[in-house]
Amino acid sequence: MTLPHIDGAIRDGRHHMQVRVYYEDTDFSGIVYHANYLRFMERGRTNHLRLMGAEQNALFEEAQEETGGFTFVVRSMTLDFLKPARMDDMLDVVTWPIAVKGASIMLAQEVRRGDDVLVKAQVRVAFVSQGRAQPIPKSIRALMKADLA
């Protein structure tokens, strides 16, 4: 089920999702613990697919027929921590595809507070089946390329 107020929105080819920083997201000094940005960005990638019409359960079932026993894995990630976020901040997690290749998708992500970019990331997600990288199924490739146009 897609819930736009929770899942975010796609504007100008980029997915925007709001995240509030809670106490549990912070370290002893009251700033967001660095690893929690990974959780925020994972939610952004998941909701990006969902809002493009790819509920992960349905997508997995469809791709399972085309390529049995598959998973997505983060192959590589480059992060640049620019500024800290603090408890009660409202953050905007922005996600957009850069490239869709044979067995991987390259995504850019930013975590913003207003106009300030706090964290920048490039994430390469690989499509793996039976322990090996495999070509991304047509259904997923079409969804991601539609966002690149």
PDB file of C-alpha atoms in Angstrom:
ATOM      1  CA  MET A   1       0.000   0.000   0.000  1.00  0.00           C
ATOM      2  CA  THR A   2       1.402   3.395  -1.018  1.00  0.00           C
ATOM      3  CA  LEU A   3       0.898   6.208   1.496  1.00  0.00           C
ATOM      4  CA  PRO A   4       2.215   9.420  -0.105  1.00  0.00           C
ATOM      5  CA  HIS A   5       2.262  11.360   3.153  1.00  0.00           C
ATOM      6  CA  ILE A   6       4.559   8.681   4.636  1.00  0.00           C
ATOM      7  CA  ASP A   7       6.347   7.481   1.511  1.00  0.00           C
ATOM      8  CA  GLY A   8       7.282  10.951   0.256  1.00  0.00           C
ATOM      9  CA  ALA A   9       6.833  12.384  -3.229  1.00  0.00           C
ATOM     10  CA  ILE A  10       8.602  12.437  -6.584  1.00  0.00           C
ATOM     11  CA  ARG A  11       9.277  15.956  -7.843  1.00  0.00           C
ATOM     12  CA  ASP A  12      11.365  16.777 -10.912  1.00  0.00           C
ATOM     13  CA  GLY A  13      12.617  13.171 -11.172  1.00  0.00           C
ATOM     14  CA  ARG A  14      13.779  13.083  -7.540  1.00  0.00           C
ATOM     15  CA  HIS A  15      12.200  11.315  -4.614  1.00  0.00           C
ATOM     16  CA  HIS A  16      11.803  13.433  -1.462  1.00  0.00           C
ATOM     17  CA  MET A  17      11.003  11.843   1.891  1.00  0.00           C
ATOM     18  CA  GLN A  18      10.729  13.616   5.230  1.00  0.00           C
ATOM     19  CA  VAL A  19      12.390  12.155   8.327  1.00  0.00           C
ATOM     20  CA  ARG A  20      12.208  13.571  11.838  1.00  0.00           C
ATOM     21  CA  VAL A  21      15.271  13.025  14.012  1.00  0.00           C
ATOM     22  CA  TYR A  22      14.396  11.308  17.287  1.00  0.00           C
ATOM     23  CA  TYR A  23      16.440  10.840  20.435  1.00  0.00           C
ATOM     24  CA  GLU A  24      17.199   7.239  19.396  1.00  0.00           C
ATOM     25  CA  ASP A  25      18.874   8.561  16.211  1.00  0.00           C
ATOM     26  CA  THR A  26      21.424  10.610  18.121  1.00  0.00           C
ATOM     27  CA  ASP A  27      24.653   9.908  19.970  1.00  0.00           C
ATOM     28  CA  PHE A  28      25.665  11.140  23.413  1.00  0.00           C
ATOM     29  CA  SER A  29      26.348  14.635  22.051  1.00  0.00           C
ATOM     30  CA  GLY A  30      22.842  15.050  20.610  1.00  0.00           C
ATOM     31  CA  ILE A  31      23.779  14.813  16.923  1.00  0.00           C
ATOM     32  CA  VAL A  32      22.668  12.096  14.511  1.00  0.00           C
ATOM     33  CA  TYR A  33      24.928   9.061  14.786  1.00  0.00           C
ATOM     34  CA  HIS A  34      26.634   8.602  11.407  1.00  0.00           C
ATOM     35  CA  ALA A  35      25.295   5.078  10.750  1.00  0.00           C
ATOM     36  CA  ASN A  36      21.704   6.261  11.115  1.00  0.00           C
ATOM     37  CA  TYR A  37      22.012   8.221   7.876  1.00  0.00           C
ATOM     38  CA  LEU A  38      22.315   4.813   6.179  1.00  0.00           C
ATOM     39  CA  ARG A  39      18.920   3.834   7.601  1.00  0.00           C
ATOM     40  CA  PHE A  40      17.358   7.101   6.430  1.00  0.00           C
ATOM     41  CA  MET A  41      18.770   6.589   2.929  1.00  0.00           C
ATOM     42  CA  GLU A  42      17.640   2.936   2.780  1.00  0.00           C
ATOM     43  CA  ARG A  43      14.082   4.081   3.512  1.00  0.00           C
ATOM     44  CA  GLY A  44      14.449   6.702   0.786  1.00  0.00           C
ATOM     45  CA  ARG A  45      15.509   4.112  -1.801  1.00  0.00           C
ATOM     46  CA  THR A  46      12.669   1.763  -0.813  1.00  0.00           C
ATOM     47  CA  ASN A  47      10.019   4.493  -0.926  1.00  0.00           C
ATOM     48  CA  HIS A  48      11.410   5.788  -4.215  1.00  0.00           C
ATOM     49  CA  LEU A  49      10.694   2.391  -5.810  1.00  0.00           C
ATOM     50  CA  ARG A  50       7.294   2.196  -4.122  1.00  0.00           C
ATOM     51  CA  LEU A  51       6.173   5.582  -5.455  1.00  0.00           C
ATOM     52  CA  MET A  52       7.326   4.653  -8.940  1.00  0.00           C
ATOM     53  CA  GLY A  53       4.744   1.864  -8.792  1.00  0.00           C
ATOM     54  CA  ALA A  54       7.038  -0.899  -7.607  1.00  0.00           C
ATOM     55  CA  GLU A  55       5.761  -2.214  -4.307  1.00  0.00           C
ATOM     56  CA  GLN A  56       8.680  -4.422  -3.351  1.00  0.00           C
ATOM     57  CA  ASN A  57       6.612  -7.545  -2.667  1.00  0.00           C
ATOM     58  CA  ALA A  58       4.890  -7.359  -6.076  1.00  0.00           C
ATOM     59  CA  LEU A  59       8.164  -6.434  -7.772  1.00  0.00           C
ATOM     60  CA  PHE A  60       9.940  -9.369  -6.165  1.00  0.00           C
ATOM     61  CA  GLU A  61       7.195 -11.771  -7.287  1.00  0.00           C
ATOM     62  CA  GLU A  62       7.364 -10.492 -10.876  1.00  0.00           C
ATOM     63  CA  ALA A  63      11.175 -10.587 -11.009  1.00  0.00           C
ATOM     64  CA  GLN A  64      11.164 -14.027  -9.354  1.00  0.00           C
ATOM     65  CA  GLU A  65       9.356 -15.372 -12.426  1.00  0.00           C
ATOM     66  CA  GLU A  66      11.941 -13.784 -14.731  1.00  0.00           C
ATOM     67  CA  THR A  67      15.020 -14.570 -12.599  1.00  0.00           C
ATOM     68  CA  GLY A  68      14.556 -17.064  -9.780  1.00  0.00           C
ATOM     69  CA  GLY A  69      16.007 -16.492  -6.312  1.00  0.00           C
ATOM     70  CA  PHE A  70      17.234 -12.909  -6.455  1.00  0.00           C
ATOM     71  CA  THR A  71      18.136 -10.086  -4.120  1.00  0.00           C
ATOM     72  CA  PHE A  72      19.390  -6.517  -4.253  1.00  0.00           C
ATOM     73  CA  VAL A  73      22.665  -5.829  -2.481  1.00  0.00           C
ATOM     74  CA  VAL A  74      24.476  -2.580  -1.871  1.00  0.00           C
ATOM     75  CA  ARG A  75      27.671  -3.103  -3.853  1.00  0.00           C
ATOM     76  CA  SER A  76      29.339   0.166  -2.981  1.00  0.00           C
ATOM     77  CA  MET A  77      28.568   3.419  -1.256  1.00  0.00           C
ATOM     78  CA  THR A  78      30.467   6.682  -1.065  1.00  0.00           C
ATOM     79  CA  LEU A  79      29.444   9.089   1.687  1.00  0.00           C
ATOM     80  CA  ASP A  80      30.404  12.659   2.396  1.00  0.00           C
ATOM     81  CA  PHE A  81      29.317  13.981   5.813  1.00  0.00           C
ATOM     82  CA  LEU A  82      29.120  17.763   5.524  1.00  0.00           C
ATOM     83  CA  LYS A  83      27.069  19.022   8.497  1.00  0.00           C
ATOM     84  CA  PRO A  84      25.406  17.418  11.525  1.00  0.00           C
ATOM     85  CA  ALA A  85      21.689  16.934  12.126  1.00  0.00           C
ATOM     86  CA  ARG A  86      20.263  17.199  15.636  1.00  0.00           C
ATOM     87  CA  MET A  87      17.293  15.900  17.581  1.00  0.00           C
ATOM     88  CA  ASP A  88      13.922  17.201  16.313  1.00  0.00           C
ATOM     89  CA  ASP A  89      15.367  18.336  12.958  1.00  0.00           C
ATOM     90  CA  MET A  90      13.141  17.662   9.958  1.00  0.00           C
ATOM     91  CA  LEU A  91      15.285  16.161   7.230  1.00  0.00           C
ATOM     92  CA  ASP A  92      14.585  15.684   3.539  1.00  0.00           C
ATOM     93  CA  VAL A  93      16.080  12.487   2.094  1.00  0.00           C
ATOM     94  CA  VAL A  94      16.414  12.998  -1.663  1.00  0.00           C
ATOM     95  CA  THR A  95      17.038  10.051  -4.011  1.00  0.00           C
ATOM     96  CA  TRP A  96      17.477   9.883  -7.781  1.00  0.00           C
ATOM     97  CA  PRO A  97      18.932   7.418 -10.279  1.00  0.00           C
ATOM     98  CA  ILE A  98      22.133   8.323 -12.078  1.00  0.00           C
ATOM     99  CA  ALA A  99      22.577   5.222 -14.259  1.00  0.00           C
ATOM    100  CA  VAL A 100      20.945   1.869 -14.883  1.00  0.00           C
ATOM    101  CA  LYS A 101      23.465  -0.659 -16.183  1.00  0.00           C
ATOM    102  CA  GLY A 102      23.438  -4.397 -16.813  1.00  0.00           C
ATOM    103  CA  ALA A 103      23.448  -5.726 -13.255  1.00  0.00           C
ATOM    104  CA  SER A 104      23.501  -2.520 -11.208  1.00  0.00           C
ATOM    105  CA  ILE A 105      21.768   0.763 -10.540  1.00  0.00           C
ATOM    106  CA  MET A 106      23.711   3.856  -9.456  1.00  0.00           C
ATOM    107  CA  LEU A 107      21.748   6.243  -7.253  1.00  0.00           C
ATOM    108  CA  ALA A 108      22.576   9.637  -5.794  1.00  0.00           C
ATOM    109  CA  GLN A 109      21.213  10.591  -2.401  1.00  0.00           C
ATOM    110  CA  GLU A 110      21.313  13.663  -0.213  1.00  0.00           C
ATOM    111  CA  VAL A 111      20.085  14.283   3.303  1.00  0.00           C
ATOM    112  CA  ARG A 112      19.082  17.912   3.643  1.00  0.00           C
ATOM    113  CA  ARG A 113      17.822  20.236   6.347  1.00  0.00           C
ATOM    114  CA  GLY A 114      16.141  23.067   4.490  1.00  0.00           C
ATOM    115  CA  ASP A 115      18.646  24.355   1.938  1.00  0.00           C
ATOM    116  CA  ASP A 116      21.619  22.794   3.756  1.00  0.00           C
ATOM    117  CA  VAL A 117      23.001  19.530   2.375  1.00  0.00           C
ATOM    118  CA  LEU A 118      24.124  17.482   5.386  1.00  0.00           C
ATOM    119  CA  VAL A 119      25.174  14.214   3.722  1.00  0.00           C
ATOM    120  CA  LYS A 120      25.844  13.273   0.090  1.00  0.00           C
ATOM    121  CA  ALA A 121      25.989   9.675  -1.111  1.00  0.00           C
ATOM    122  CA  GLN A 122      26.426   7.638  -4.257  1.00  0.00           C
ATOM    123  CA  VAL A 123      25.069   4.121  -3.954  1.00  0.00           C
ATOM    124  CA  ARG A 124      25.556   1.250  -6.381  1.00  0.00           C
ATOM    125  CA  VAL A 125      22.960  -1.472  -5.925  1.00  0.00           C
ATOM    126  CA  ALA A 126      23.590  -4.819  -7.636  1.00  0.00           C
ATOM    127  CA  PHE A 127      21.028  -7.401  -8.689  1.00  0.00           C
ATOM    128  CA  VAL A 128      22.165 -10.848  -7.545  1.00  0.00           C
ATOM    129  CA  SER A 129      20.648 -14.244  -8.295  1.00  0.00           C
ATOM    130  CA  GLN A 130      22.032 -17.601  -7.173  1.00  0.00           C
ATOM    131  CA  GLY A 131      25.121 -15.898  -5.727  1.00  0.00           C
ATOM    132  CA  ARG A 132      26.105 -14.054  -8.922  1.00  0.00           C
ATOM    133  CA  ALA A 133      25.414 -10.661 -10.449  1.00  0.00           C
ATOM    134  CA  GLN A 134      22.666 -10.978 -13.048  1.00  0.00           C
ATOM    135  CA  PRO A 135      21.091  -8.563 -15.539  1.00  0.00           C
ATOM    136  CA  ILE A 136      18.385  -6.458 -13.918  1.00  0.00           C
ATOM    137  CA  PRO A 137      14.913  -7.704 -14.938  1.00  0.00           C
ATOM    138  CA  LYS A 138      13.152  -5.652 -17.610  1.00  0.00           C
ATOM    139  CA  SER A 139      10.390  -4.550 -15.237  1.00  0.00           C
ATOM    140  CA  ILE A 140      12.845  -2.954 -12.812  1.00  0.00           C
ATOM    141  CA  ARG A 141      15.038  -1.519 -15.587  1.00  0.00           C
ATOM    142  CA  ALA A 142      12.015   0.144 -17.205  1.00  0.00           C
ATOM    143  CA  LEU A 143      10.931   1.724 -13.921  1.00  0.00           C
ATOM    144  CA  MET A 144      14.355   3.155 -13.147  1.00  0.00           C
ATOM    145  CA  LYS A 145      15.042   4.387 -16.675  1.00  0.00           C
ATOM    146  CA  ALA A 146      11.683   6.143 -16.743  1.00  0.00           C
ATOM    147  CA  ASP A 147      13.001   8.293 -13.895  1.00  0.00           C
ATOM    148  CA  LEU A 148      16.191   9.120 -15.840  1.00  0.00           C
ATOM    149  CA  ALA A 149      14.299  10.611 -18.784  1.00  0.00           C
TER     150      ALA A 149
END
